[in-house]
PDB file of C-alpha atoms in Angstrom:
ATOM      1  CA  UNK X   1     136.711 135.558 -82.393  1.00  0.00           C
ATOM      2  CA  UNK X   2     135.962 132.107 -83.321  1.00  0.00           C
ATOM      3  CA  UNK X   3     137.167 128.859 -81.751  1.00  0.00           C
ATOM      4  CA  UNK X   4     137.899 125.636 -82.371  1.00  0.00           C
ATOM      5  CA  UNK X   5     135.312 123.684 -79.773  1.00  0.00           C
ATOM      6  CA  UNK X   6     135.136 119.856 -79.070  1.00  0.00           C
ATOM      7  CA  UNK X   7     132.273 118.770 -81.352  1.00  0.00           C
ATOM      8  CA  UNK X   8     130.348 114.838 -81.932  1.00  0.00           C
ATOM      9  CA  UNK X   9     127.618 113.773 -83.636  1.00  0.00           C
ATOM     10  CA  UNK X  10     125.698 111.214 -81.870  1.00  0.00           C
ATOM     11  CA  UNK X  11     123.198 108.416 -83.585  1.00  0.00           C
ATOM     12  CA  UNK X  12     120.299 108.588 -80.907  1.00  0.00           C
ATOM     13  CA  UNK X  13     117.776 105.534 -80.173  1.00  0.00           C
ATOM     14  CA  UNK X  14     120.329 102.939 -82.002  1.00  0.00           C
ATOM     15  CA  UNK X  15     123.323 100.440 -81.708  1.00  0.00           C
ATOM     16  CA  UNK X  16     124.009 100.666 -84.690  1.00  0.00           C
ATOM     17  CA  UNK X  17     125.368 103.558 -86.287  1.00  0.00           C
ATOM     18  CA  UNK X  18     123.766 105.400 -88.998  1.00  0.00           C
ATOM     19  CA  UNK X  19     119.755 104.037 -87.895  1.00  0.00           C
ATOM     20  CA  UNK X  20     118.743 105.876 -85.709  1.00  0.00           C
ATOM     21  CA  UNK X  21     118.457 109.677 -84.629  1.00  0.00           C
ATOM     22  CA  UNK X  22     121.684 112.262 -85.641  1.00  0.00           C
ATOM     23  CA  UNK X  23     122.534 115.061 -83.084  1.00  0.00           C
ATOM     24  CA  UNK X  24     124.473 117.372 -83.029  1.00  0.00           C
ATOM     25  CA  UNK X  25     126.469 117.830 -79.946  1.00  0.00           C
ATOM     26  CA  UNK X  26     128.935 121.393 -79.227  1.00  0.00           C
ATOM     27  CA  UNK X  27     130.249 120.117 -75.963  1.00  0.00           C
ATOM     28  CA  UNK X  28     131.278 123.697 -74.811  1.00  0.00           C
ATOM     29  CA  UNK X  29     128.933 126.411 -75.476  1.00  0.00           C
ATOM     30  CA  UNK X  30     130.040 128.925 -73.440  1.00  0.00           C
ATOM     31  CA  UNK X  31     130.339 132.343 -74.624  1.00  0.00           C
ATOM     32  CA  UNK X  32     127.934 131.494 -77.867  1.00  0.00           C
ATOM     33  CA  UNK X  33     125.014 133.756 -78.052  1.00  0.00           C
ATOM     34  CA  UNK X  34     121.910 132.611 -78.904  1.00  0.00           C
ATOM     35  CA  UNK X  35     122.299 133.635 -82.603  1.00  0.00           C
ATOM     36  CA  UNK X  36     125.484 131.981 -83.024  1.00  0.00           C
ATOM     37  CA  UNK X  37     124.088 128.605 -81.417  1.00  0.00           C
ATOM     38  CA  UNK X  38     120.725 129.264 -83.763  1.00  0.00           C
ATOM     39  CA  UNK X  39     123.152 129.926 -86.976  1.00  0.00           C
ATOM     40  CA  UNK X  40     124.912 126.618 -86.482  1.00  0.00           C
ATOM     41  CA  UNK X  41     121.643 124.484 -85.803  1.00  0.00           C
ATOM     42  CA  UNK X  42     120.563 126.015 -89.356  1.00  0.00           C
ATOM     43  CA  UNK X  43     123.224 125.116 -91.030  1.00  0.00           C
ATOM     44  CA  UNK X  44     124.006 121.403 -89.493  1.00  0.00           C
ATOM     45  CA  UNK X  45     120.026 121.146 -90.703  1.00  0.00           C
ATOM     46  CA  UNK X  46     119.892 117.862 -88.169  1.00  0.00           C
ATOM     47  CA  UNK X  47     116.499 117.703 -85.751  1.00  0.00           C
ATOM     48  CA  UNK X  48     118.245 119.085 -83.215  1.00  0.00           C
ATOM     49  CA  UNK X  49     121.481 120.701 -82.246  1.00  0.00           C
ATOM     50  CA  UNK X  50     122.836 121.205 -78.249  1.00  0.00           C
ATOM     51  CA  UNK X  51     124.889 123.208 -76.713  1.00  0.00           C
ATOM     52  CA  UNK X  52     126.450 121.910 -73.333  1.00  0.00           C
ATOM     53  CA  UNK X  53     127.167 124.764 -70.845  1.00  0.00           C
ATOM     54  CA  UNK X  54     128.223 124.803 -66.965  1.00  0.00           C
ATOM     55  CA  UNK X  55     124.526 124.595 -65.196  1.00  0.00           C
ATOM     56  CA  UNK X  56     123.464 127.185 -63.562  1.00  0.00           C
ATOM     57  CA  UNK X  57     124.384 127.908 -59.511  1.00  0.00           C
ATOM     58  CA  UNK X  58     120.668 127.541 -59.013  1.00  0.00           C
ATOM     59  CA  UNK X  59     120.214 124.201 -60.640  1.00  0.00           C
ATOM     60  CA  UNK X  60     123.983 122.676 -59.418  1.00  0.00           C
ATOM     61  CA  UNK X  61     122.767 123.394 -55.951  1.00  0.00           C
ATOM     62  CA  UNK X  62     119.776 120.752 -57.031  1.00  0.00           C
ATOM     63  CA  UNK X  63     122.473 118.350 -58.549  1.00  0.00           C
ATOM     64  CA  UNK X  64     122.655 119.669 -62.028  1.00  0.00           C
ATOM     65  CA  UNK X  65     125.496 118.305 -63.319  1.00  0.00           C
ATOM     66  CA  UNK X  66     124.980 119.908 -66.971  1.00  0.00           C
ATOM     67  CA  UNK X  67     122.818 122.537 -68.443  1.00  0.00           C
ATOM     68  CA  UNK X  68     121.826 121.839 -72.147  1.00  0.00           C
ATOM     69  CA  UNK X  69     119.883 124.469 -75.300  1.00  0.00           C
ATOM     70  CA  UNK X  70     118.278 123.100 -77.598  1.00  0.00           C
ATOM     71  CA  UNK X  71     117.940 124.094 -81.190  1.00  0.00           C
ATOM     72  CA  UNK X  72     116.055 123.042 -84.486  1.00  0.00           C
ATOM     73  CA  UNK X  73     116.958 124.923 -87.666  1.00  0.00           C
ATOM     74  CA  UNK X  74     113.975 127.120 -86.732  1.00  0.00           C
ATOM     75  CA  UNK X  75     114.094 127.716 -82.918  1.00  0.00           C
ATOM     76  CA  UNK X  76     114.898 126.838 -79.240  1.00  0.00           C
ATOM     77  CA  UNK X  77     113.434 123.568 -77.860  1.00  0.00           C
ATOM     78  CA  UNK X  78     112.796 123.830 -73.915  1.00  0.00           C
ATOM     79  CA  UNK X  79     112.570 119.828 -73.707  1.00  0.00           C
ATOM     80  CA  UNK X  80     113.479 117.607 -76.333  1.00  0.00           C
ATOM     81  CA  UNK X  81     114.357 113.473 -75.874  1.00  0.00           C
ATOM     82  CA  UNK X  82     116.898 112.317 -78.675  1.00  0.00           C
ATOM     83  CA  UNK X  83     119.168 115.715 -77.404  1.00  0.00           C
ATOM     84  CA  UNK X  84     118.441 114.720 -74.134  1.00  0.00           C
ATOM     85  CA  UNK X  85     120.158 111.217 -73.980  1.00  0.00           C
ATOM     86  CA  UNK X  86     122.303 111.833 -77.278  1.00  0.00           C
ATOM     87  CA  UNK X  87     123.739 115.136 -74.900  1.00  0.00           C
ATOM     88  CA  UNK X  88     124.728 112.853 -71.722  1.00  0.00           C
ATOM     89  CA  UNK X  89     125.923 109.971 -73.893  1.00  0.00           C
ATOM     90  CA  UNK X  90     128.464 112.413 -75.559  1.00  0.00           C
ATOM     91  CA  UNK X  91     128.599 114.371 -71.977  1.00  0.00           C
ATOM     92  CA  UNK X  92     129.869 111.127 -70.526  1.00  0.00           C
ATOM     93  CA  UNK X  93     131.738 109.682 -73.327  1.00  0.00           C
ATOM     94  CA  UNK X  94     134.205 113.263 -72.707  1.00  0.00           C
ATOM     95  CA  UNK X  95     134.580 112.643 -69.290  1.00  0.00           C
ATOM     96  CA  UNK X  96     131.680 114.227 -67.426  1.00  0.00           C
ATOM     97  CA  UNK X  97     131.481 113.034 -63.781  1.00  0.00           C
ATOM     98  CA  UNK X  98     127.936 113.202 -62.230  1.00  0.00           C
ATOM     99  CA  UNK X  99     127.371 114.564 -58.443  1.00  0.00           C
ATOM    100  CA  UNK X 100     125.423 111.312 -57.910  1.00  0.00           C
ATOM    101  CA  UNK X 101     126.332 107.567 -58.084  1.00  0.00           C
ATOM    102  CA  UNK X 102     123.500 106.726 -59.577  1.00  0.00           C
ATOM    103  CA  UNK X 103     121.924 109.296 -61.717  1.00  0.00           C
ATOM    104  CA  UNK X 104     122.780 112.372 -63.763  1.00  0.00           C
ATOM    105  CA  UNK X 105     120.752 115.611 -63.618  1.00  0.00           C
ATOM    106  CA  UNK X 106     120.573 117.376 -66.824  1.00  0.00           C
ATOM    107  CA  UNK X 107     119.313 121.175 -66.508  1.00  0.00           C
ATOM    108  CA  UNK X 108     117.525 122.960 -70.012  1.00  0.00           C
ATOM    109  CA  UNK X 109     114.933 125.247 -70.189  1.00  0.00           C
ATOM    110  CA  UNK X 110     111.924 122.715 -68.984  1.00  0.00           C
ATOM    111  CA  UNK X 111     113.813 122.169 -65.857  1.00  0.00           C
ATOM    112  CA  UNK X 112     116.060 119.754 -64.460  1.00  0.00           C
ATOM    113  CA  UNK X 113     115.912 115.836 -66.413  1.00  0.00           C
ATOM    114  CA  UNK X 114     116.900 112.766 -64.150  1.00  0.00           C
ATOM    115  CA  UNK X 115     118.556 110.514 -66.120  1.00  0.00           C
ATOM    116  CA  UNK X 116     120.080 107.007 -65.553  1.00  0.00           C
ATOM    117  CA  UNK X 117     121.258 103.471 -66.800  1.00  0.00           C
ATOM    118  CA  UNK X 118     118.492 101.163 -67.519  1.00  0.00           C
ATOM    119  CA  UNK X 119     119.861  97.808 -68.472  1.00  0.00           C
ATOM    120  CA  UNK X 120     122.694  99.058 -70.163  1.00  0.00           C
ATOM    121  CA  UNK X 121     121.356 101.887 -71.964  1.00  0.00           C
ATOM    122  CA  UNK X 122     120.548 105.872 -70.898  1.00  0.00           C
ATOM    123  CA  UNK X 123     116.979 106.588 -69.956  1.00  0.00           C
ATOM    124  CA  UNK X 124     115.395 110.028 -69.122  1.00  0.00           C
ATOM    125  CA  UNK X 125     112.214 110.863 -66.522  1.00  0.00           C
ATOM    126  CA  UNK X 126     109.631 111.483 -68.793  1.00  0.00           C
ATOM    127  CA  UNK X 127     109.199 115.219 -67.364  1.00  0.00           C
ATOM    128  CA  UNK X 128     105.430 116.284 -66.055  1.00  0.00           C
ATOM    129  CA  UNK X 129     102.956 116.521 -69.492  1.00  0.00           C
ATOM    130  CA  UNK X 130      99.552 118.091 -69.827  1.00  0.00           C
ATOM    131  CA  UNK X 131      96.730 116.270 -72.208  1.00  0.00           C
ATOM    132  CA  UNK X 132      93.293 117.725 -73.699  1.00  0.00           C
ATOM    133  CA  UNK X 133      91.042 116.434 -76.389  1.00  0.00           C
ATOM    134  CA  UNK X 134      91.444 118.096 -79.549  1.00  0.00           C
ATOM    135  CA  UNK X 135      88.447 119.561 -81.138  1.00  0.00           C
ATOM    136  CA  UNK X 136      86.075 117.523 -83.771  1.00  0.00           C
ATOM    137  CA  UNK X 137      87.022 119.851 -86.386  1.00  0.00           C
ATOM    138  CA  UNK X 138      90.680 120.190 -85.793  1.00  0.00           C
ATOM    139  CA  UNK X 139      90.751 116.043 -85.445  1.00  0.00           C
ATOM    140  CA  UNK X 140      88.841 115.894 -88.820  1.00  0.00           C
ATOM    141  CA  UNK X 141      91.106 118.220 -90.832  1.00  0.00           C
ATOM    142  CA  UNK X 142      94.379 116.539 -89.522  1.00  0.00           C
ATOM    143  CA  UNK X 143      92.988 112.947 -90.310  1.00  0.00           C
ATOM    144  CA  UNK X 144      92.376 114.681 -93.659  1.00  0.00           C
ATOM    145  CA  UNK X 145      95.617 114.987 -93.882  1.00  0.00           C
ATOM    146  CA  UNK X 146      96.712 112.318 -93.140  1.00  0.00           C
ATOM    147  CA  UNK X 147      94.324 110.426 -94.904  1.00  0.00           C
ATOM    148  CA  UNK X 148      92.681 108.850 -91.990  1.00  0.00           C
ATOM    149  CA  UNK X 149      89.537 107.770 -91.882  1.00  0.00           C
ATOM    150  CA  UNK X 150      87.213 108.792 -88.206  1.00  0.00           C
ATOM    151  CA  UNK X 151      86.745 104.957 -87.848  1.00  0.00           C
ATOM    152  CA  UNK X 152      90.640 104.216 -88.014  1.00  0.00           C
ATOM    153  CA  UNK X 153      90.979 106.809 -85.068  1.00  0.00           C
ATOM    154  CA  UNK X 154      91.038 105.172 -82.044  1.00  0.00           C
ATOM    155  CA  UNK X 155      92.087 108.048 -79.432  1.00  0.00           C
ATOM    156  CA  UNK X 156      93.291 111.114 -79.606  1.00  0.00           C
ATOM    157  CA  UNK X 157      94.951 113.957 -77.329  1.00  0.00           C
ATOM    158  CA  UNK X 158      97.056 117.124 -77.459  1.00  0.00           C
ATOM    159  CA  UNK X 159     100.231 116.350 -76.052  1.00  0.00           C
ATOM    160  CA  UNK X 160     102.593 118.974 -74.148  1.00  0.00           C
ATOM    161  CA  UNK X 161     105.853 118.250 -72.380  1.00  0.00           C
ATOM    162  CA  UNK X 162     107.840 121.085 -73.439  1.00  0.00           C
ATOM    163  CA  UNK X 163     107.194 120.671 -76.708  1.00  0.00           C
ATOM    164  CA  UNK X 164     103.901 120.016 -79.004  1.00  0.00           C
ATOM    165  CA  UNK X 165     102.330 116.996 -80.660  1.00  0.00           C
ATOM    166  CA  UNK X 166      98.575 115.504 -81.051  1.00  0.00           C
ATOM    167  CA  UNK X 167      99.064 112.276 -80.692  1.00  0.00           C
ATOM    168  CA  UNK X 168      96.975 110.040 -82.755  1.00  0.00           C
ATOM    169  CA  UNK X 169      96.002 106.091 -81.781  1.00  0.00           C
ATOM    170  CA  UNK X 170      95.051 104.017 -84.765  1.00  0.00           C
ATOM    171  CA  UNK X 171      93.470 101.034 -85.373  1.00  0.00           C
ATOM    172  CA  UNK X 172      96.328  99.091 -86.615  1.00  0.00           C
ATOM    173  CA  UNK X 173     100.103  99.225 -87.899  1.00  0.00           C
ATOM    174  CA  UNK X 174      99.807  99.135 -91.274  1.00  0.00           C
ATOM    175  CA  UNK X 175      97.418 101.894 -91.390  1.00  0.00           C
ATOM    176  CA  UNK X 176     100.986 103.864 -89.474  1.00  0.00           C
ATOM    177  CA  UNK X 177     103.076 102.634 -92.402  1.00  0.00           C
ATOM    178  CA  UNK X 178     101.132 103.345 -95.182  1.00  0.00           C
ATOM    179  CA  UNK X 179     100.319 106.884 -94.239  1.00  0.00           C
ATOM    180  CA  UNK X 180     101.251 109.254 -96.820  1.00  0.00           C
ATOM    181  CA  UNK X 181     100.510 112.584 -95.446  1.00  0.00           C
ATOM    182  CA  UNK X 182      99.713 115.850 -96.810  1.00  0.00           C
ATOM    183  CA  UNK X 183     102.810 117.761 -94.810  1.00  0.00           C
ATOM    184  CA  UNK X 184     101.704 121.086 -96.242  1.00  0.00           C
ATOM    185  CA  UNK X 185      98.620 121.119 -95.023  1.00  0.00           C
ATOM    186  CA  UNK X 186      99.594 119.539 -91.471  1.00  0.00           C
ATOM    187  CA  UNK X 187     101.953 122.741 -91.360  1.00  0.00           C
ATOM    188  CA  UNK X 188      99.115 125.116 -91.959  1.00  0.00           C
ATOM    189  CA  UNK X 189      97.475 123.363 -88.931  1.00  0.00           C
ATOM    190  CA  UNK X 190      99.655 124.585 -86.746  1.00  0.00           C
ATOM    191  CA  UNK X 191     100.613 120.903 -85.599  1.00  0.00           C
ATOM    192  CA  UNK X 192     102.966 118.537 -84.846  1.00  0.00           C
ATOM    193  CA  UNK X 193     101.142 115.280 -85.399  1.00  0.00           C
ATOM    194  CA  UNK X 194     102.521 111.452 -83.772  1.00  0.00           C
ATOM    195  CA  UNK X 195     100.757 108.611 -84.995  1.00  0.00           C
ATOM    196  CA  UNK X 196     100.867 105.185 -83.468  1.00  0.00           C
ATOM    197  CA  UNK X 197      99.410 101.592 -83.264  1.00  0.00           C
ATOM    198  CA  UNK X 198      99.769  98.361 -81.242  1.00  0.00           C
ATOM    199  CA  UNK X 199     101.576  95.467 -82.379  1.00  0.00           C
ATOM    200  CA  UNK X 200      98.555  93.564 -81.736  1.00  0.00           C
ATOM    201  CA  UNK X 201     100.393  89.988 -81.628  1.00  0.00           C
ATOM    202  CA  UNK X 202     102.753  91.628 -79.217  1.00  0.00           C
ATOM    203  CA  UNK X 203     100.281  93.033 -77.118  1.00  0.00           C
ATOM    204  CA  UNK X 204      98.854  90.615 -74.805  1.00  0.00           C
ATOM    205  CA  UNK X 205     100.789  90.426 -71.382  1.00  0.00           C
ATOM    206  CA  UNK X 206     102.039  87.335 -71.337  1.00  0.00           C
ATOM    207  CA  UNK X 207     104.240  88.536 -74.647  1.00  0.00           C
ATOM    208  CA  UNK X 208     107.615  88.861 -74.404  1.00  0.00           C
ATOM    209  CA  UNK X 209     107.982  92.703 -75.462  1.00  0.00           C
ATOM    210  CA  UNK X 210     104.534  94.811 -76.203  1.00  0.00           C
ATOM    211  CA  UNK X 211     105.192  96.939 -79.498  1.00  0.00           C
ATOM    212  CA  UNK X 212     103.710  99.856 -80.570  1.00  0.00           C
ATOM    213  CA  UNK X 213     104.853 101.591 -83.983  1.00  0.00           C
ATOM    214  CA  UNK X 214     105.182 105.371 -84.264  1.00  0.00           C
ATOM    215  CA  UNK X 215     105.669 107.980 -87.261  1.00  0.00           C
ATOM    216  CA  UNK X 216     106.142 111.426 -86.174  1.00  0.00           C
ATOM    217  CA  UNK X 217     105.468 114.421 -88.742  1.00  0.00           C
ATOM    218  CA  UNK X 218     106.779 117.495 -87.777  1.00  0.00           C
ATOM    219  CA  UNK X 219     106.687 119.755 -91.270  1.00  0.00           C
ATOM    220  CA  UNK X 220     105.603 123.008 -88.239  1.00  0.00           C
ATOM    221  CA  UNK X 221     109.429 122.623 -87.649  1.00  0.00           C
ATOM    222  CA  UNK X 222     110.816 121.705 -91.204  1.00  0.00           C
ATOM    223  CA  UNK X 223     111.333 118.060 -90.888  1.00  0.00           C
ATOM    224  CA  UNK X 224     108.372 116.452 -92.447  1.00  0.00           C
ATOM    225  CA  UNK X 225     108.852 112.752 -90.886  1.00  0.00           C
ATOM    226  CA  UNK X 226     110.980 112.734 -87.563  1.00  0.00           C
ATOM    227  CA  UNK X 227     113.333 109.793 -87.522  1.00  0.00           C
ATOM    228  CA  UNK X 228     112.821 108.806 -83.780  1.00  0.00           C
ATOM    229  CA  UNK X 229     110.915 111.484 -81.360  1.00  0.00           C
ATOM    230  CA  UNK X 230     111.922 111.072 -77.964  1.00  0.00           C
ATOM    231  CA  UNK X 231     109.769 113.721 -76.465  1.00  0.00           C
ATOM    232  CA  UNK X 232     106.863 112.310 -77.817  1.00  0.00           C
ATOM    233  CA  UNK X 233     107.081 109.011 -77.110  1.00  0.00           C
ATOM    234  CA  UNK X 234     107.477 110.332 -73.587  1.00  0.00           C
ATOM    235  CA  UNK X 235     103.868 112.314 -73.750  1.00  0.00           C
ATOM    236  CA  UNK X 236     102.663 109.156 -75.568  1.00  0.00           C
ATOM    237  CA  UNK X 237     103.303 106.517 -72.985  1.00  0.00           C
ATOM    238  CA  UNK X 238     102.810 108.756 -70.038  1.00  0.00           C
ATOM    239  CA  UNK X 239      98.796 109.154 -72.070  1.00  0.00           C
ATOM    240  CA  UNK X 240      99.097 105.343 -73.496  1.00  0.00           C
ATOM    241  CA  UNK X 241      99.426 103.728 -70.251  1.00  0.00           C
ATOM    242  CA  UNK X 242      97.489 105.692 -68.538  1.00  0.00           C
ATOM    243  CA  UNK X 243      94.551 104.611 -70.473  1.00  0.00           C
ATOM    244  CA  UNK X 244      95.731 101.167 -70.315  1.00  0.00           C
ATOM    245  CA  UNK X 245      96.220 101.109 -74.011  1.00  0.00           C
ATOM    246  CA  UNK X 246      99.745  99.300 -73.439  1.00  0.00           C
ATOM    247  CA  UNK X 247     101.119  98.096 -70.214  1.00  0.00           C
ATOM    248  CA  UNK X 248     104.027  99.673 -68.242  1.00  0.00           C
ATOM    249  CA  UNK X 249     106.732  97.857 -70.317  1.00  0.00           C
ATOM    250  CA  UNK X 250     107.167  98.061 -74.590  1.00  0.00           C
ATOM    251  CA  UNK X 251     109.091  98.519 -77.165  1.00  0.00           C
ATOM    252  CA  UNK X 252     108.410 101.490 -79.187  1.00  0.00           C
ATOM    253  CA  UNK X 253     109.863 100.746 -83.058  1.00  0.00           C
ATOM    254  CA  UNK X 254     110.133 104.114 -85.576  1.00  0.00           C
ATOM    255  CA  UNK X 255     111.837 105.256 -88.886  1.00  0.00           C
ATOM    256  CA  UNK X 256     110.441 102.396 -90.638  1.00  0.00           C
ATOM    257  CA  UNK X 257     109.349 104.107 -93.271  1.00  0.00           C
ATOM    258  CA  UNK X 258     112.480 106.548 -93.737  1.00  0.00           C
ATOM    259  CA  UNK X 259     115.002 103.463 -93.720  1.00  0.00           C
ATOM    260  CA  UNK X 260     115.942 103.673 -89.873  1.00  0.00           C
ATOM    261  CA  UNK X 261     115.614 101.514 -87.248  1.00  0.00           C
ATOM    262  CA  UNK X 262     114.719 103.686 -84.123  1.00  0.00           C
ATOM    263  CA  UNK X 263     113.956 101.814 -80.910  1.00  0.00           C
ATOM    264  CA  UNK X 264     113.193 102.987 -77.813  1.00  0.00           C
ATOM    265  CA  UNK X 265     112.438 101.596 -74.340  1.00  0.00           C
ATOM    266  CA  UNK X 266     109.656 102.075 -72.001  1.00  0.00           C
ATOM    267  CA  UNK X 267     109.057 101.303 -68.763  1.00  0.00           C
ATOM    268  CA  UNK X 268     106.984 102.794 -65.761  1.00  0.00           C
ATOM    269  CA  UNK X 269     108.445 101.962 -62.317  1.00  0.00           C
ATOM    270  CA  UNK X 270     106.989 101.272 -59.224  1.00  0.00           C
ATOM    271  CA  UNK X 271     106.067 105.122 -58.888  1.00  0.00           C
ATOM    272  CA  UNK X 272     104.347 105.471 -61.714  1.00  0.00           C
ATOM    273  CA  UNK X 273     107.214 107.214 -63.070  1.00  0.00           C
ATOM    274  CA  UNK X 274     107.260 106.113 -66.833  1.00  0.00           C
ATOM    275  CA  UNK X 275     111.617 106.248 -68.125  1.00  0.00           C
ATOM    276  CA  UNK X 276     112.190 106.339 -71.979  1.00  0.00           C
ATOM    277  CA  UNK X 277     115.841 104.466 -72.725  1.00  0.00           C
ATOM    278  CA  UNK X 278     117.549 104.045 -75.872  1.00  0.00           C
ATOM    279  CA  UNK X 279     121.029 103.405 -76.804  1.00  0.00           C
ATOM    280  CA  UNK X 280     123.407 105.780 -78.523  1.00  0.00           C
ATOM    281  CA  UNK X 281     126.478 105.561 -80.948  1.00  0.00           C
ATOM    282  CA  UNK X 282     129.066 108.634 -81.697  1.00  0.00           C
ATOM    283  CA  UNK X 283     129.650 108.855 -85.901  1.00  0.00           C
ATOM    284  CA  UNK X 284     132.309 111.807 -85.726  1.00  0.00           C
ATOM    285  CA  UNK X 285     134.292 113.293 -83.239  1.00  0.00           C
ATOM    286  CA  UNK X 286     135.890 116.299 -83.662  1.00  0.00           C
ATOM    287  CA  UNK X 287     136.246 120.125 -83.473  1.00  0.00           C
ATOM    288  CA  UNK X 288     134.125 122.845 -85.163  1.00  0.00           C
ATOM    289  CA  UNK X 289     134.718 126.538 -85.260  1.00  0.00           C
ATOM    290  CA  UNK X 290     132.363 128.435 -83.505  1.00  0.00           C
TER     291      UNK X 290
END
């Protein structure tokens, strides 16, 4: 039988409500199958929907203090960043009490997430990635699409951290915010494509916050422009920095283009570790009967 379960919706990668990310957020999934928690992502049509759940023995032996699923309206995410810190800001905000002081541990189906307070705000590990070079002619075909021209393409490199993107470094920002892509055809590529370029009067490193501007296009899922894409902003600076395209601390701004204002944090500490922080607002609070 249904029940009434504690429900928010969470604006992701924002102070201010309403510019930023929206997730959806069932606080207790237990019992929910996995087409009951796939029927609701449909129909809340958001991104992303979670579903928090007791973590399992294995992973609260580690110092899970959670275990979140992840859904779009067309599947289960493994990994996904705007769920990730939109699912321990609402964890938190009911009352959840990490094992640690200074951490929490967030279990889903890439493994377990460390997450913790960076200056005030919620910032996840950026969990291991893998990189290749695309091919030529895939490259060509998606900067077809996106009507890029080869000389505008700066770098660019499969991303995978649990979930998907090429990730695409052009030559400057306004080339990112006056894309008008083809999202048809990027679907029938098979891709997830993130686009991004420097701020280049932010970049030097004497600047007070490097900037690099992102669009995400994601039609492979149904969303044709993600409003801000944690996951692969993670992939991004973990590649970005790597290659010493932008230094260990910026600013990323997205949603631009699709009237938000999505900003999230970046740092890589001492370790090497790179964190990606954002703030997050609850919109609703509530029950819904699942």
């Amino acid at each position: 039988m249904p029940q009434l379960r504690p429900f928010a919706q969470v604006d992701v990668f924002t102070a201010q409500p309403y510019l930023g990310n929206p997730l959806a957020v069932v606080l207790d999934g237990s019992g929910l199958n996995d087409a009951q928690m796939q029927g609701f992502a449909r129909w809340t049509n958001l991104s992303e929907t979670t579903f928090l759940l007791p973590p399992t023995p294995e992973a609260a032996a580690q110092g899970a203090d959670y275990r979140v699923r992840i859904f779009t309206p067309g599947g289960e995410l493994p990994f996904a960043g705007h769920p990730t810190l939109g699912s321990c800001h609402a964890w938190l905000e009911a009352g959840g009490t990490p094992q640690a002081k200074d951490r929490i541990v967030q279990e889903c189906a890439k493994g377990l997430v460390q997450i913790c307070r960076d200056d005030s705000r919620l910032a996840f590990a950026a969990p291991s990635f893998q990189r290749k070079n695309p091919s030529p002619g895939l490259l060509a075909q998606v900067a077809h699409a996106l009507g890029l021209t080869a000389k505008q393409i700066i770098s660019a490199q499969h991303l995978s951290n649990g979930t998907d993107w090429l990730g695409v470094l052009v030559d400057d920002m306004q080339s990112v915010l006056q894309l008008q892509p083809d999202h048809p055809a990027l679907k029938n590529l098979g891709v997830k494509v993130g686009v991004a370029a420097v701020d280049s009067a932010r970049a030097a490193p004497d600047s007070i916050a490097a900037k690099l501007e992102v669009r995400a296009f994601a039609a492979l899922n149904g969303i044709n422009e993600d409003p801000v894409t944690g996951s692969l902003n993670a992939s991004l600076a973990q590649w970005l920095i790597a290659d010493e395209y932008m230094p260990p601390s910026y600013v990323v701004h997205q949603g631009t283009c699709i009237q938000r204002e999505g900003r999230i944090h970046i740092r890589q500490d001492a370790s090497g570790q790179v964190w990606v922080g954002g703030d997050s607002v609850t919109c609703i609070r509530g029950s819904a009967t699942l």
